[in-house]
Amino acid sequence: DAKTTQPPSMDCAEGRAANLPCNHSTISGNEYVYWYRQIHSQGPQYIIHGLKNNETNEMASLIITEDRKSSTLILPHATLRDTAVYYCIVRVAASTGTASKLTFGTGTRLQVTL
Amino acid sequence: GAVVSQHPSWVICKSGTSVKIECRSLDFQATTMFWYRQFPKQSLMLMATSNEGSKATYEQGVEKDKFLINHASLTLSTLTVTSAHPEDSSFYICSARGGAGTPPNREQYFGPGTRLTVT
């Protein structure tokens, strides 16, 4: 699976949008961008994933650049409960049946403040 | 949907004893289960992958005789830490993945984790 690069930490004021970047310049054509987050002392939580089009769900939006070498996870109105470590992972889609296991990097520690 | 539970949520055991951690998929059949370990301020490290009814595949550096994994049914996997030592103290997290065509369509979902402290 392609390697990803994320900033180690970011701060965001509560109520503002949190934009978390991820670089994945070696991504292959059949690899998706997945985002998970881990709140302190809990298991990781799936957020969103996408191939090349922008995606949105009830938790977040995922913006993938046209060349697919980078992406941004957007939490539109961050709250204190969004404080967590956010992991960007690139891999073949799980539904293909040949998906590799999820391998976690160091992620971005997002601190949402009042 | 796609709920994974772990039991216990935390456990303290004495050095030299064994401890078993259970991982259950509550609303789907998990054809594959994964066990991760996480030390403080570090990322998750995959320990092993198990398919129902088969022997687990361990990652390099993980002792299979120390970390016994059983995946006897489609909803239950267990991790037994044998002869535990203080250096085995960690946060153990399981993850489950369903089969093709069934929810959650092979996506990996995680349990809440088990904190093991060996004294």
mmCIF file of C-alpha atoms in Angstrom:
data_model
loop_
_atom_site.group_PDB
_atom_site.id
_atom_site.type_symbol
_atom_site.label_atom_id
_atom_site.label_comp_id
_atom_site.label_asym_id
_atom_site.label_seq_id
_atom_site.Cartn_x
_atom_site.Cartn_y
_atom_site.Cartn_z
ATOM 1 C CA ASP A 1 0.000 0.000 0.000
ATOM 2 C CA ALA A 2 1.117 3.572 -0.692
ATOM 3 C CA LYS A 3 2.736 5.572 2.076
ATOM 4 C CA THR A 4 1.076 8.675 3.477
ATOM 5 C CA THR A 5 2.464 11.800 5.132
ATOM 6 C CA GLN A 6 0.491 13.833 7.678
ATOM 7 C CA PRO A 7 1.416 16.720 9.970
ATOM 8 C CA PRO A 8 1.956 15.441 13.517
ATOM 9 C CA SER A 9 -0.444 17.877 15.137
ATOM 10 C CA MET A 10 -2.981 20.617 14.466
ATOM 11 C CA ASP A 11 -5.166 22.921 16.526
ATOM 12 C CA CYS A 12 -8.666 24.091 15.684
ATOM 13 C CA ALA A 13 -11.093 26.379 17.459
ATOM 14 C CA GLU A 14 -14.435 24.870 18.333
ATOM 15 C CA GLY A 15 -17.080 25.665 15.743
ATOM 16 C CA ARG A 16 -14.565 26.273 13.001
ATOM 17 C CA ALA A 17 -13.747 23.910 10.164
ATOM 18 C CA ALA A 18 -10.846 21.559 10.712
ATOM 19 C CA ASN A 19 -8.892 20.805 7.539
ATOM 20 C CA LEU A 20 -6.531 17.860 7.877
ATOM 21 C CA PRO A 21 -4.115 17.340 4.974
ATOM 22 C CA CYS A 22 -2.586 14.104 3.769
ATOM 23 C CA ASN A 23 0.024 13.526 1.082
ATOM 24 C CA HIS A 24 0.041 10.254 -0.831
ATOM 25 C CA SER A 25 2.142 10.963 -3.897
ATOM 26 C CA THR A 26 2.755 7.268 -4.679
ATOM 27 C CA ILE A 27 -0.896 6.255 -4.691
ATOM 28 C CA SER A 28 -1.838 3.684 -7.318
ATOM 29 C CA GLY A 29 -4.837 3.867 -9.614
ATOM 30 C CA ASN A 30 -6.843 1.288 -7.716
ATOM 31 C CA GLU A 31 -6.063 2.586 -4.237
ATOM 32 C CA TYR A 32 -8.568 4.459 -2.139
ATOM 33 C CA VAL A 33 -7.951 7.077 0.514
ATOM 34 C CA TYR A 34 -9.369 6.057 3.896
ATOM 35 C CA TRP A 35 -9.658 8.149 7.029
ATOM 36 C CA TYR A 36 -10.008 6.809 10.550
ATOM 37 C CA ARG A 37 -9.774 8.574 13.870
ATOM 38 C CA GLN A 38 -8.921 7.384 17.352
ATOM 39 C CA ILE A 39 -10.202 9.179 20.381
ATOM 40 C CA HIS A 40 -8.041 8.684 23.438
ATOM 41 C CA SER A 41 -8.195 5.135 24.838
ATOM 42 C CA GLN A 42 -10.732 3.974 22.272
ATOM 43 C CA GLY A 43 -10.568 1.842 19.144
ATOM 44 C CA PRO A 44 -10.254 3.548 15.755
ATOM 45 C CA GLN A 45 -13.443 4.798 14.144
ATOM 46 C CA TYR A 46 -14.053 4.774 10.399
ATOM 47 C CA ILE A 47 -14.791 8.236 9.011
ATOM 48 C CA ILE A 48 -14.851 8.203 5.220
ATOM 49 C CA HIS A 49 -13.113 6.915 2.134
ATOM 50 C CA GLY A 50 -12.918 7.851 -1.533
ATOM 51 C CA LEU A 51 -11.234 7.085 -4.836
ATOM 52 C CA LYS A 52 -11.100 10.310 -6.822
ATOM 53 C CA ASN A 53 -14.354 12.173 -6.412
ATOM 54 C CA ASN A 54 -15.028 14.275 -3.378
ATOM 55 C CA GLU A 55 -17.072 12.474 -0.766
ATOM 56 C CA THR A 56 -19.297 13.688 2.041
ATOM 57 C CA ASN A 57 -21.103 11.938 4.834
ATOM 58 C CA GLU A 58 -22.586 12.918 8.164
ATOM 59 C CA MET A 59 -19.182 13.090 9.798
ATOM 60 C CA ALA A 60 -16.909 14.776 7.293
ATOM 61 C CA SER A 61 -15.996 15.665 3.736
ATOM 62 C CA LEU A 62 -13.082 14.280 1.794
ATOM 63 C CA ILE A 63 -11.473 16.375 -0.913
ATOM 64 C CA ILE A 64 -9.054 14.551 -3.226
ATOM 65 C CA THR A 65 -6.896 16.518 -5.649
ATOM 66 C CA GLU A 66 -7.256 15.829 -9.336
ATOM 67 C CA ASP A 67 -3.865 14.109 -9.519
ATOM 68 C CA ARG A 68 -4.830 12.116 -6.379
ATOM 69 C CA LYS A 69 -1.489 12.839 -4.763
ATOM 70 C CA SER A 70 -3.026 14.538 -1.778
ATOM 71 C CA SER A 71 -6.301 14.875 0.051
ATOM 72 C CA THR A 72 -7.941 16.875 2.820
ATOM 73 C CA LEU A 73 -10.364 15.688 5.446
ATOM 74 C CA ILE A 74 -12.743 18.440 6.477
ATOM 75 C CA LEU A 75 -14.691 18.480 9.709
ATOM 76 C CA PRO A 76 -17.058 21.372 8.967
ATOM 77 C CA HIS A 77 -17.832 22.447 12.525
ATOM 78 C CA ALA A 78 -15.322 20.951 14.910
ATOM 79 C CA THR A 79 -16.367 20.254 18.488
ATOM 80 C CA LEU A 80 -14.366 19.302 21.536
ATOM 81 C CA ARG A 81 -15.433 15.687 20.948
ATOM 82 C CA ASP A 82 -13.540 15.727 17.654
ATOM 83 C CA THR A 83 -10.231 15.906 19.518
ATOM 84 C CA ALA A 84 -8.471 12.740 18.385
ATOM 85 C CA VAL A 85 -5.686 11.303 16.271
ATOM 86 C CA TYR A 86 -6.696 11.188 12.609
ATOM 87 C CA TYR A 87 -5.178 8.569 10.345
ATOM 88 C CA CYS A 88 -5.022 8.793 6.568
ATOM 89 C CA ILE A 89 -4.534 5.369 4.977
ATOM 90 C CA VAL A 90 -4.210 4.458 1.331
ATOM 91 C CA ARG A 91 -5.195 0.977 0.256
ATOM 92 C CA VAL A 92 -7.108 -1.101 -2.223
ATOM 93 C CA ALA A 93 -10.837 -0.957 -1.524
ATOM 94 C CA ALA A 94 -12.024 -3.463 1.024
ATOM 95 C CA SER A 95 -14.850 -4.612 -1.220
ATOM 96 C CA THR A 96 -12.467 -5.922 -3.868
ATOM 97 C CA GLY A 97 -11.697 -8.944 -1.760
ATOM 98 C CA THR A 98 -7.962 -8.473 -2.106
ATOM 99 C CA ALA A 99 -7.705 -5.609 0.325
ATOM 100 C CA SER A 100 -4.723 -5.658 2.594
ATOM 101 C CA LYS A 101 -5.074 -5.148 6.287
ATOM 102 C CA LEU A 102 -5.134 -1.592 7.565
ATOM 103 C CA THR A 103 -1.703 -0.299 8.451
ATOM 104 C CA PHE A 104 -1.594 2.787 10.626
ATOM 105 C CA GLY A 105 1.000 5.532 10.457
ATOM 106 C CA THR A 106 1.485 8.148 13.122
ATOM 107 C CA GLY A 107 -1.495 10.282 12.095
ATOM 108 C CA THR A 108 -2.358 13.874 12.990
ATOM 109 C CA ARG A 109 -3.261 14.750 16.537
ATOM 110 C CA LEU A 110 -6.119 17.263 16.285
ATOM 111 C CA GLN A 111 -6.763 19.376 19.350
ATOM 112 C CA VAL A 112 -10.035 21.291 19.318
ATOM 113 C CA THR A 113 -10.059 24.168 21.750
ATOM 114 C CA LEU A 114 -12.659 26.556 23.140
ATOM 115 C CA GLY B 1 -24.543 -1.819 12.282
ATOM 116 C CA ALA B 2 -20.978 -3.225 12.206
ATOM 117 C CA VAL B 3 -20.425 -3.263 15.948
ATOM 118 C CA VAL B 4 -17.408 -4.961 17.453
ATOM 119 C CA SER B 5 -17.123 -5.552 21.183
ATOM 120 C CA GLN B 6 -14.217 -6.568 23.382
ATOM 121 C CA HIS B 7 -14.135 -8.074 26.811
ATOM 122 C CA PRO B 8 -12.780 -7.180 29.240
ATOM 123 C CA SER B 9 -12.250 -3.462 28.705
ATOM 124 C CA TRP B 10 -9.375 -3.539 31.147
ATOM 125 C CA VAL B 11 -7.542 -6.227 33.069
ATOM 126 C CA ILE B 12 -4.743 -6.373 35.603
ATOM 127 C CA CYS B 13 -2.834 -9.606 35.985
ATOM 128 C CA LYS B 14 0.270 -10.789 37.760
ATOM 129 C CA SER B 15 3.479 -11.547 35.941
ATOM 130 C CA GLY B 16 3.612 -15.150 34.755
ATOM 131 C CA THR B 17 -0.120 -15.630 34.450
ATOM 132 C CA SER B 18 -2.176 -15.831 31.277
ATOM 133 C CA VAL B 19 -5.020 -13.575 30.261
ATOM 134 C CA LYS B 20 -7.656 -14.009 27.582
ATOM 135 C CA ILE B 21 -9.285 -11.190 25.632
ATOM 136 C CA GLU B 22 -12.468 -11.759 23.649
ATOM 137 C CA CYS B 23 -13.508 -9.976 20.483
ATOM 138 C CA ARG B 24 -17.024 -10.316 19.105
ATOM 139 C CA SER B 25 -18.750 -9.027 15.997
ATOM 140 C CA LEU B 26 -22.259 -8.331 17.231
ATOM 141 C CA ASP B 27 -24.259 -7.787 14.061
ATOM 142 C CA PHE B 28 -22.248 -9.308 11.237
ATOM 143 C CA GLN B 29 -20.208 -12.365 10.469
ATOM 144 C CA ALA B 30 -16.515 -11.657 10.646
ATOM 145 C CA THR B 31 -14.628 -13.845 8.234
ATOM 146 C CA THR B 32 -11.403 -12.123 9.184
ATOM 147 C CA MET B 33 -10.300 -10.682 12.478
ATOM 148 C CA PHE B 34 -7.228 -8.645 13.249
ATOM 149 C CA TRP B 35 -5.404 -8.007 16.504
ATOM 150 C CA TYR B 36 -3.478 -4.813 17.087
ATOM 151 C CA ARG B 37 -1.355 -3.583 19.965
ATOM 152 C CA GLN B 38 -0.766 0.021 20.909
ATOM 153 C CA PHE B 39 1.794 1.319 23.368
ATOM 154 C CA PRO B 40 1.372 4.775 24.937
ATOM 155 C CA LYS B 41 1.789 7.649 22.489
ATOM 156 C CA GLN B 42 2.404 5.239 19.619
ATOM 157 C CA SER B 43 0.353 4.104 16.669
ATOM 158 C CA LEU B 44 -1.441 0.800 16.303
ATOM 159 C CA MET B 45 0.754 -2.117 15.337
ATOM 160 C CA LEU B 46 -0.801 -5.144 13.700
ATOM 161 C CA MET B 47 0.008 -8.345 15.556
ATOM 162 C CA ALA B 48 -1.856 -11.009 13.626
ATOM 163 C CA THR B 49 -4.639 -11.768 11.175
ATOM 164 C CA SER B 50 -6.984 -14.691 11.538
ATOM 165 C CA ASN B 51 -9.573 -16.201 9.243
ATOM 166 C CA GLU B 52 -12.394 -18.207 10.752
ATOM 167 C CA GLY B 53 -11.403 -21.829 11.114
ATOM 168 C CA SER B 54 -7.786 -21.263 10.112
ATOM 169 C CA LYS B 55 -4.555 -20.651 11.942
ATOM 170 C CA ALA B 56 -3.631 -17.040 12.512
ATOM 171 C CA THR B 57 -0.941 -15.318 10.484
ATOM 172 C CA TYR B 58 1.434 -13.406 12.720
ATOM 173 C CA GLU B 59 3.374 -10.286 11.807
ATOM 174 C CA GLN B 60 7.130 -10.387 11.922
ATOM 175 C CA GLY B 61 8.449 -10.168 15.453
ATOM 176 C CA VAL B 62 5.236 -11.314 17.147
ATOM 177 C CA GLU B 63 5.644 -14.557 19.076
ATOM 178 C CA LYS B 64 2.859 -16.928 18.120
ATOM 179 C CA ASP B 65 3.400 -19.120 21.181
ATOM 180 C CA LYS B 66 3.023 -16.147 23.466
ATOM 181 C CA PHE B 67 0.018 -14.552 21.797
ATOM 182 C CA LEU B 68 -2.426 -17.367 21.082
ATOM 183 C CA ILE B 69 -5.247 -16.475 18.737
ATOM 184 C CA ASN B 70 -8.366 -18.538 18.220
ATOM 185 C CA HIS B 71 -11.027 -17.678 15.661
ATOM 186 C CA ALA B 72 -13.350 -20.641 16.032
ATOM 187 C CA SER B 73 -16.564 -18.953 14.933
ATOM 188 C CA LEU B 74 -17.664 -16.163 12.634
ATOM 189 C CA THR B 75 -18.452 -13.902 15.552
ATOM 190 C CA LEU B 76 -15.737 -14.615 18.097
ATOM 191 C CA SER B 77 -11.983 -14.405 18.243
ATOM 192 C CA THR B 78 -9.842 -14.642 21.347
ATOM 193 C CA LEU B 79 -6.332 -13.471 22.106
ATOM 194 C CA THR B 80 -4.557 -15.175 24.986
ATOM 195 C CA VAL B 81 -1.418 -13.575 26.338
ATOM 196 C CA THR B 82 0.490 -16.437 27.922
ATOM 197 C CA SER B 83 3.000 -16.013 30.736
ATOM 198 C CA ALA B 84 2.443 -12.285 30.708
ATOM 199 C CA HIS B 85 5.233 -9.924 31.694
ATOM 200 C CA PRO B 86 5.176 -6.191 32.455
ATOM 201 C CA GLU B 87 6.437 -5.414 28.953
ATOM 202 C CA ASP B 88 3.232 -6.966 27.593
ATOM 203 C CA SER B 89 1.257 -4.175 29.241
ATOM 204 C CA SER B 90 -0.465 -2.400 26.378
ATOM 205 C CA PHE B 91 -3.748 -1.493 24.725
ATOM 206 C CA TYR B 92 -4.992 -4.420 22.648
ATOM 207 C CA ILE B 93 -7.503 -3.688 19.910
ATOM 208 C CA CYS B 94 -9.314 -6.153 17.709
ATOM 209 C CA SER B 95 -10.849 -5.471 14.343
ATOM 210 C CA ALA B 96 -13.298 -7.470 12.296
ATOM 211 C CA ARG B 97 -14.078 -7.668 8.598
ATOM 212 C CA GLY B 98 -17.054 -9.293 6.964
ATOM 213 C CA GLY B 99 -17.231 -11.350 3.818
ATOM 214 C CA ALA B 100 -18.151 -10.292 0.325
ATOM 215 C CA GLY B 101 -21.705 -9.218 -0.318
ATOM 216 C CA THR B 102 -22.633 -8.897 3.325
ATOM 217 C CA PRO B 103 -22.498 -5.846 5.548
ATOM 218 C CA PRO B 104 -20.148 -4.224 6.177
ATOM 219 C CA ASN B 105 -18.789 -5.406 2.844
ATOM 220 C CA ARG B 106 -15.296 -6.225 3.905
ATOM 221 C CA GLU B 107 -14.663 -2.907 5.641
ATOM 222 C CA GLN B 108 -12.694 -3.221 8.838
ATOM 223 C CA TYR B 109 -14.379 -2.164 12.071
ATOM 224 C CA PHE B 110 -12.702 -1.880 15.420
ATOM 225 C CA GLY B 111 -13.490 -2.862 18.956
ATOM 226 C CA PRO B 112 -13.126 -0.436 21.864
ATOM 227 C CA GLY B 113 -9.864 -1.975 23.027
ATOM 228 C CA THR B 114 -8.648 -3.791 26.141
ATOM 229 C CA ARG B 115 -6.081 -2.248 28.426
ATOM 230 C CA LEU B 116 -3.806 -4.886 29.907
ATOM 231 C CA THR B 117 -1.595 -4.105 32.878
ATOM 232 C CA VAL B 118 0.835 -6.758 34.048
ATOM 233 C CA THR B 119 2.230 -6.236 37.525
#
